[in-house]
PDB file of C-alpha atoms in Angstrom:
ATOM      1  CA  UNK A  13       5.048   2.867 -11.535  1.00  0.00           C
ATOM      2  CA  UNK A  14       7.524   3.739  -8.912  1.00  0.00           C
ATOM      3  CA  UNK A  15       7.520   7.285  -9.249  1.00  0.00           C
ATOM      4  CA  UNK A  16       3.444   7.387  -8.807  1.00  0.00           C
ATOM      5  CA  UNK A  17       3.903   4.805  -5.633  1.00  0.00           C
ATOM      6  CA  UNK A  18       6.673   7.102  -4.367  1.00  0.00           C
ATOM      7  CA  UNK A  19       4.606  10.286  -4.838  1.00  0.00           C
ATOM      8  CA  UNK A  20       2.015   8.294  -2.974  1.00  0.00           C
ATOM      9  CA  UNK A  21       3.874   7.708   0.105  1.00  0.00           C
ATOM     10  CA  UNK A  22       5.024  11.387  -0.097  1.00  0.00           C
ATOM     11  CA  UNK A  23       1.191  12.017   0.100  1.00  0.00           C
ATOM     12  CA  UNK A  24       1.082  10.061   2.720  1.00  0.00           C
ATOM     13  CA  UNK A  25       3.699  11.699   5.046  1.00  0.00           C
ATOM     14  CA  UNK A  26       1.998  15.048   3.869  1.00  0.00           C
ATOM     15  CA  UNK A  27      -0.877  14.067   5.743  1.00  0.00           C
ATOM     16  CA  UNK A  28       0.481  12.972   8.791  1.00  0.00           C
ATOM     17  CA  UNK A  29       3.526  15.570   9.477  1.00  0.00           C
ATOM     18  CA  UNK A  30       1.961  18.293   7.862  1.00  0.00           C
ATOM     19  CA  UNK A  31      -1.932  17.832   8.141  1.00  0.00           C
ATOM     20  CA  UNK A  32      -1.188  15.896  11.634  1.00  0.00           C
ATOM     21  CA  UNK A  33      -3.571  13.227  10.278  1.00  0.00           C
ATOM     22  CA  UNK A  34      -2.698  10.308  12.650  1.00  0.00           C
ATOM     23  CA  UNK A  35      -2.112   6.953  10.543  1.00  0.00           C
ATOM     24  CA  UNK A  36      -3.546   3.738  11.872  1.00  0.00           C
ATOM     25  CA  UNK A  37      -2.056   0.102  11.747  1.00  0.00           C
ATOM     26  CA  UNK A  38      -3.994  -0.328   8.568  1.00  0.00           C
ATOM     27  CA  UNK A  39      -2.700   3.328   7.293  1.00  0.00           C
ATOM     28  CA  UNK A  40       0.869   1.637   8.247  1.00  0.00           C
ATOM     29  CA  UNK A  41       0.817  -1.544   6.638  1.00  0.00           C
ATOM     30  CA  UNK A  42      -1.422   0.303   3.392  1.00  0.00           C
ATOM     31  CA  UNK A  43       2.013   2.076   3.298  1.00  0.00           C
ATOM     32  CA  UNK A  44       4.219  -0.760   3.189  1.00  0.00           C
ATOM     33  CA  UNK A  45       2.330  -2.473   0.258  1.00  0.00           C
ATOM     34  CA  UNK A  46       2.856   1.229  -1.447  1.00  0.00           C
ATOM     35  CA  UNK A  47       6.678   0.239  -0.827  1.00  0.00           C
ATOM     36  CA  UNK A  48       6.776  -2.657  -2.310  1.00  0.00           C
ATOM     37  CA  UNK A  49       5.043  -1.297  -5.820  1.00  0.00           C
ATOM     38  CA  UNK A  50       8.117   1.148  -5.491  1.00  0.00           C
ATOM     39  CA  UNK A  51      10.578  -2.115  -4.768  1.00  0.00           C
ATOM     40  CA  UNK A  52       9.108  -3.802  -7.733  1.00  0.00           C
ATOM     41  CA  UNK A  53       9.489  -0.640  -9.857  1.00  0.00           C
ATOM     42  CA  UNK A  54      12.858  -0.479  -8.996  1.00  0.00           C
ATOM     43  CA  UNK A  55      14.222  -4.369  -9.029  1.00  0.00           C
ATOM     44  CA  UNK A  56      12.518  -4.234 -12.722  1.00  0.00           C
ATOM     45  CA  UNK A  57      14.458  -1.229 -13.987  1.00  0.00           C
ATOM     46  CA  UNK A  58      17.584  -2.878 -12.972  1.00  0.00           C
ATOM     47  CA  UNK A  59      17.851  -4.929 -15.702  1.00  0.00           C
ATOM     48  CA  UNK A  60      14.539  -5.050 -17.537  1.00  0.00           C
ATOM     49  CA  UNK A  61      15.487  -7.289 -20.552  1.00  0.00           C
ATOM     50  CA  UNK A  62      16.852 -10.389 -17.774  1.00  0.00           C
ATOM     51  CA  UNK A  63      13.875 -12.688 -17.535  1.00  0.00           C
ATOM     52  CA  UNK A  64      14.685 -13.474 -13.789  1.00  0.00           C
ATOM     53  CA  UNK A  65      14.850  -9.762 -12.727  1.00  0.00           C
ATOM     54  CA  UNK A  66      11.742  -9.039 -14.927  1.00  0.00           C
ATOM     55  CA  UNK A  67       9.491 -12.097 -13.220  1.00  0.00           C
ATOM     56  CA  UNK A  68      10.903 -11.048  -9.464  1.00  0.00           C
ATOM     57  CA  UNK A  69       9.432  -7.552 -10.158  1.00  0.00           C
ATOM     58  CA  UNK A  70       6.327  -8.321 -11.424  1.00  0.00           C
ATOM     59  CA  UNK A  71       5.943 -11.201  -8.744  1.00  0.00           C
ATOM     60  CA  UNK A  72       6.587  -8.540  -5.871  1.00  0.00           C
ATOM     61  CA  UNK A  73       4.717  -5.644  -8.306  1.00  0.00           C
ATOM     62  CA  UNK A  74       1.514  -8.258  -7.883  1.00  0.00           C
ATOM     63  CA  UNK A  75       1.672  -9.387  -4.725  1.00  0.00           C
ATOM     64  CA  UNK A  76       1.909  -5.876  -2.950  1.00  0.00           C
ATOM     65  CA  UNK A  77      -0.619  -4.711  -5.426  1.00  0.00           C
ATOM     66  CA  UNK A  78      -3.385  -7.562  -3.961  1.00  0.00           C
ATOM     67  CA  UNK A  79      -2.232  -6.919  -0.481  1.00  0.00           C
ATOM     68  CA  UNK A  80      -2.900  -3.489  -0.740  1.00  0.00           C
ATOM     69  CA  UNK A  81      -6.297  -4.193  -2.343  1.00  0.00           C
ATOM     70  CA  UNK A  82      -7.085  -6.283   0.877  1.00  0.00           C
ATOM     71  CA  UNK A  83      -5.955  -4.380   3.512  1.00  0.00           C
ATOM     72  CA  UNK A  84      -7.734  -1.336   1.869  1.00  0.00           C
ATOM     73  CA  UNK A  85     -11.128  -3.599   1.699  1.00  0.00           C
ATOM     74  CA  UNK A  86     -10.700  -4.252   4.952  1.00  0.00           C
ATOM     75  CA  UNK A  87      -9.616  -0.855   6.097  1.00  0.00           C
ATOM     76  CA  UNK A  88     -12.765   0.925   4.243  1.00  0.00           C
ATOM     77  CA  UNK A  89     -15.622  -1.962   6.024  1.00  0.00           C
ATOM     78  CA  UNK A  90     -13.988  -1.175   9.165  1.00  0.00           C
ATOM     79  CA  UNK A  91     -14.723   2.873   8.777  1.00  0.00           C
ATOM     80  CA  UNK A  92     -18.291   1.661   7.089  1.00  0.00           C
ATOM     81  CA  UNK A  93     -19.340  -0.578   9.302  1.00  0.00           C
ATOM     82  CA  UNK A  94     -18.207  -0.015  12.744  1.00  0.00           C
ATOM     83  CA  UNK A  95     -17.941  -2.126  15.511  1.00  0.00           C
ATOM     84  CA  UNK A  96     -17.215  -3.373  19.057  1.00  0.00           C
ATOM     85  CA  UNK A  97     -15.805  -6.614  17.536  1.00  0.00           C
ATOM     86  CA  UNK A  98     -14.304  -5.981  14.551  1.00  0.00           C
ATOM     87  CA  UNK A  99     -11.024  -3.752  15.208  1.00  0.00           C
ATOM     88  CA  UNK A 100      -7.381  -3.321  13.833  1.00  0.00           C
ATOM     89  CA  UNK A 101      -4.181  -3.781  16.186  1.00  0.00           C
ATOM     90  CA  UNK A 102      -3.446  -1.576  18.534  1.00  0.00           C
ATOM     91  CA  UNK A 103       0.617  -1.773  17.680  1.00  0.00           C
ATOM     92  CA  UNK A 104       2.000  -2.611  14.167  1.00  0.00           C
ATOM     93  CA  UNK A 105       3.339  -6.152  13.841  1.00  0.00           C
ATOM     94  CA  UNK A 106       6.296  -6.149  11.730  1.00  0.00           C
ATOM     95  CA  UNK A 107       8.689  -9.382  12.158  1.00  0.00           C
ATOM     96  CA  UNK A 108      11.177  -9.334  14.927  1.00  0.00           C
ATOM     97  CA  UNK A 109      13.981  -8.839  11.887  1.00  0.00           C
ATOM     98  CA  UNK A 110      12.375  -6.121  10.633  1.00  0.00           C
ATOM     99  CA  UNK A 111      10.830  -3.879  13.332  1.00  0.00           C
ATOM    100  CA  UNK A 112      10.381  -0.623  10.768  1.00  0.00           C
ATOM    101  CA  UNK A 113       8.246   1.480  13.992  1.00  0.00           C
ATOM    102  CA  UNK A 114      11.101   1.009  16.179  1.00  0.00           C
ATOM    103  CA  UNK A 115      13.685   1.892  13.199  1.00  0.00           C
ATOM    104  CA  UNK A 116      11.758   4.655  11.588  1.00  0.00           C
ATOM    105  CA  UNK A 117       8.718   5.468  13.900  1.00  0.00           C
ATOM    106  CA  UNK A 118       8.098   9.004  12.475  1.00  0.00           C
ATOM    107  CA  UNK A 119       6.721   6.596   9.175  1.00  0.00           C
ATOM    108  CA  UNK A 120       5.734   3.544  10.879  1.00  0.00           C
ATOM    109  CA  UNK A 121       4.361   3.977  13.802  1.00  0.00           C
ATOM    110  CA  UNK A 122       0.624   3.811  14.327  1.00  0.00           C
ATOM    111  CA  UNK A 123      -0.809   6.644  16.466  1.00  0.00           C
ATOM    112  CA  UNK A 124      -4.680   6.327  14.866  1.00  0.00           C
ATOM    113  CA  UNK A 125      -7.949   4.483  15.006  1.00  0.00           C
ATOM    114  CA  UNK A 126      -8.470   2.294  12.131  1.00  0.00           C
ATOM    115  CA  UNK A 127     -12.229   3.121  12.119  1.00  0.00           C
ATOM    116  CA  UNK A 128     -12.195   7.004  12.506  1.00  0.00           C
ATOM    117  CA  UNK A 129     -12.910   8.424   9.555  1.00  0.00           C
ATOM    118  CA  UNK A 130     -10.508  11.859   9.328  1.00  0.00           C
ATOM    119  CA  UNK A 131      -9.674  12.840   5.098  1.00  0.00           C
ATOM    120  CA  UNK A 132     -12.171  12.673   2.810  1.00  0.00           C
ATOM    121  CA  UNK A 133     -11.912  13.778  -1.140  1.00  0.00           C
ATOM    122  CA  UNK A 134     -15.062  14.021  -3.412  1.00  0.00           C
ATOM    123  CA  UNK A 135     -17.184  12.023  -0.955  1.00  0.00           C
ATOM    124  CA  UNK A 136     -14.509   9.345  -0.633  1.00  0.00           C
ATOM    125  CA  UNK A 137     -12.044   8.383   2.374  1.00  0.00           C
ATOM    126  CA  UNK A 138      -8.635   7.940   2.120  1.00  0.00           C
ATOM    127  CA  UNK A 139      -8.870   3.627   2.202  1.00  0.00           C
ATOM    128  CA  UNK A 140     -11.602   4.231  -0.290  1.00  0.00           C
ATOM    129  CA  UNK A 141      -9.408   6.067  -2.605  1.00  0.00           C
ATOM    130  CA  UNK A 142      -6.297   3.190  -1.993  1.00  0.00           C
ATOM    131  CA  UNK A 143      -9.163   0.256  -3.287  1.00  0.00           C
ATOM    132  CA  UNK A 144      -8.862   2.326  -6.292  1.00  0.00           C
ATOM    133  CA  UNK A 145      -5.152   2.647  -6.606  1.00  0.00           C
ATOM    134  CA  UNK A 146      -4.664  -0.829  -5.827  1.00  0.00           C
ATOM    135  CA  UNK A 147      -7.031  -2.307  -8.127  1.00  0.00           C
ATOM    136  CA  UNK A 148      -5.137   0.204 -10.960  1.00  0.00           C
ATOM    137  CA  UNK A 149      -1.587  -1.448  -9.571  1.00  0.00           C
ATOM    138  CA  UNK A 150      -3.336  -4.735  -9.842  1.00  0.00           C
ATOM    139  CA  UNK A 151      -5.085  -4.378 -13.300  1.00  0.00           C
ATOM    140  CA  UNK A 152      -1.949  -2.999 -14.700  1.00  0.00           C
ATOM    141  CA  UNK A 153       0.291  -5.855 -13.553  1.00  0.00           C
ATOM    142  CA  UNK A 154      -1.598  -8.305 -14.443  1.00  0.00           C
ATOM    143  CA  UNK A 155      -1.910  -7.107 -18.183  1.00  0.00           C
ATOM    144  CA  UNK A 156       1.922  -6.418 -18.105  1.00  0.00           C
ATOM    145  CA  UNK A 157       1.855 -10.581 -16.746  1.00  0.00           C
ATOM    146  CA  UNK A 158       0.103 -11.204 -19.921  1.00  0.00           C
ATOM    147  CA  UNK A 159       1.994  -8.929 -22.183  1.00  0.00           C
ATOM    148  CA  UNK A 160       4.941 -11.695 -21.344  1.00  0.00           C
ATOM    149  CA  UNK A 161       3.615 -13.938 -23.519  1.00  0.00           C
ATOM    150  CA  UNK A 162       2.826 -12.353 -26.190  1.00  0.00           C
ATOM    151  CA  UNK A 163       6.133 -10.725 -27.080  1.00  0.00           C
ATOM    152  CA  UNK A 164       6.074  -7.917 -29.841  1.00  0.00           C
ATOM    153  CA  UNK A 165       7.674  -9.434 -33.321  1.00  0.00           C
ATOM    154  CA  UNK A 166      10.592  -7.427 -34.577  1.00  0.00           C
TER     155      UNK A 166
END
């Protein structure tokens, strides 16, 4: 899960450094939910078999997961459906503890407009493609949640 997240965000820096695709405040904060699946990948392998660690990763793995699902949503009816009154930020808004554009801007800084449309694969944009990847992230976690309590006999 981490290593397809990861590969992900490599995608994504492909696109903007090498492409010069220029990511959005939606693009940024699409890319931070893509960091947490790769934090919850990572706090689970840990220790896998510790309860505690297990329930932290796959609280994290679904939370990121359904952010990302809504700030693609959102990201893909603002490229559909454009308009005058319903925009993105103009900066990124990470908390005053954690300003990531000001610590890493060549990742997090927003240089785009959240409703041009500028990638598109087999008919779909990029937001399009991240409902999809979400919803997988999602789906997957939340039969993982389930597996929990139905533990395999040995």
């Amino acid at each position: 899960m981490a290593f397809t997240a990861f590969m992900l965000e490599c995608a994504a820096l492909y696109f903007q450094h090498i492409m010069k695709l220029q990511p959005c405040v939606m693009c940024i904060y699409e890319r931070v939910a893509l960091m947490g699946i790769i934090a919850a990948g990572l706090i689970g392998a840990i220790a896998p078999k510790n309860t505690l660690v297990k329930v932290i990763a796959i609280g994290i793995w679904l939370y990121a997961a359904w952010r990302g699902l809504e700030l693609s949503w959102e990201h893909t009816m603002l490229q559909l459906y454009p308009s005058p009154f319903a925009s993105c930020d103009f900066f990124v808004n990470f908390p005053d503890w954690l300003p990531l554009q000001e610590w890493v801007p060549s990742v997090f800084e927003a240089t785009g407009d959240c409703a041009v449309r500028q990638w598109a694969f087999l008919g779909l944009d990029m937001p399009q493609w991240l409902i999809g990847i979400f919803a997988a992230y999602l789906l997957v976690g939340i039969i993982v949640t389930i597996s929990l309590f139905f533990p395999t006999k040995k």
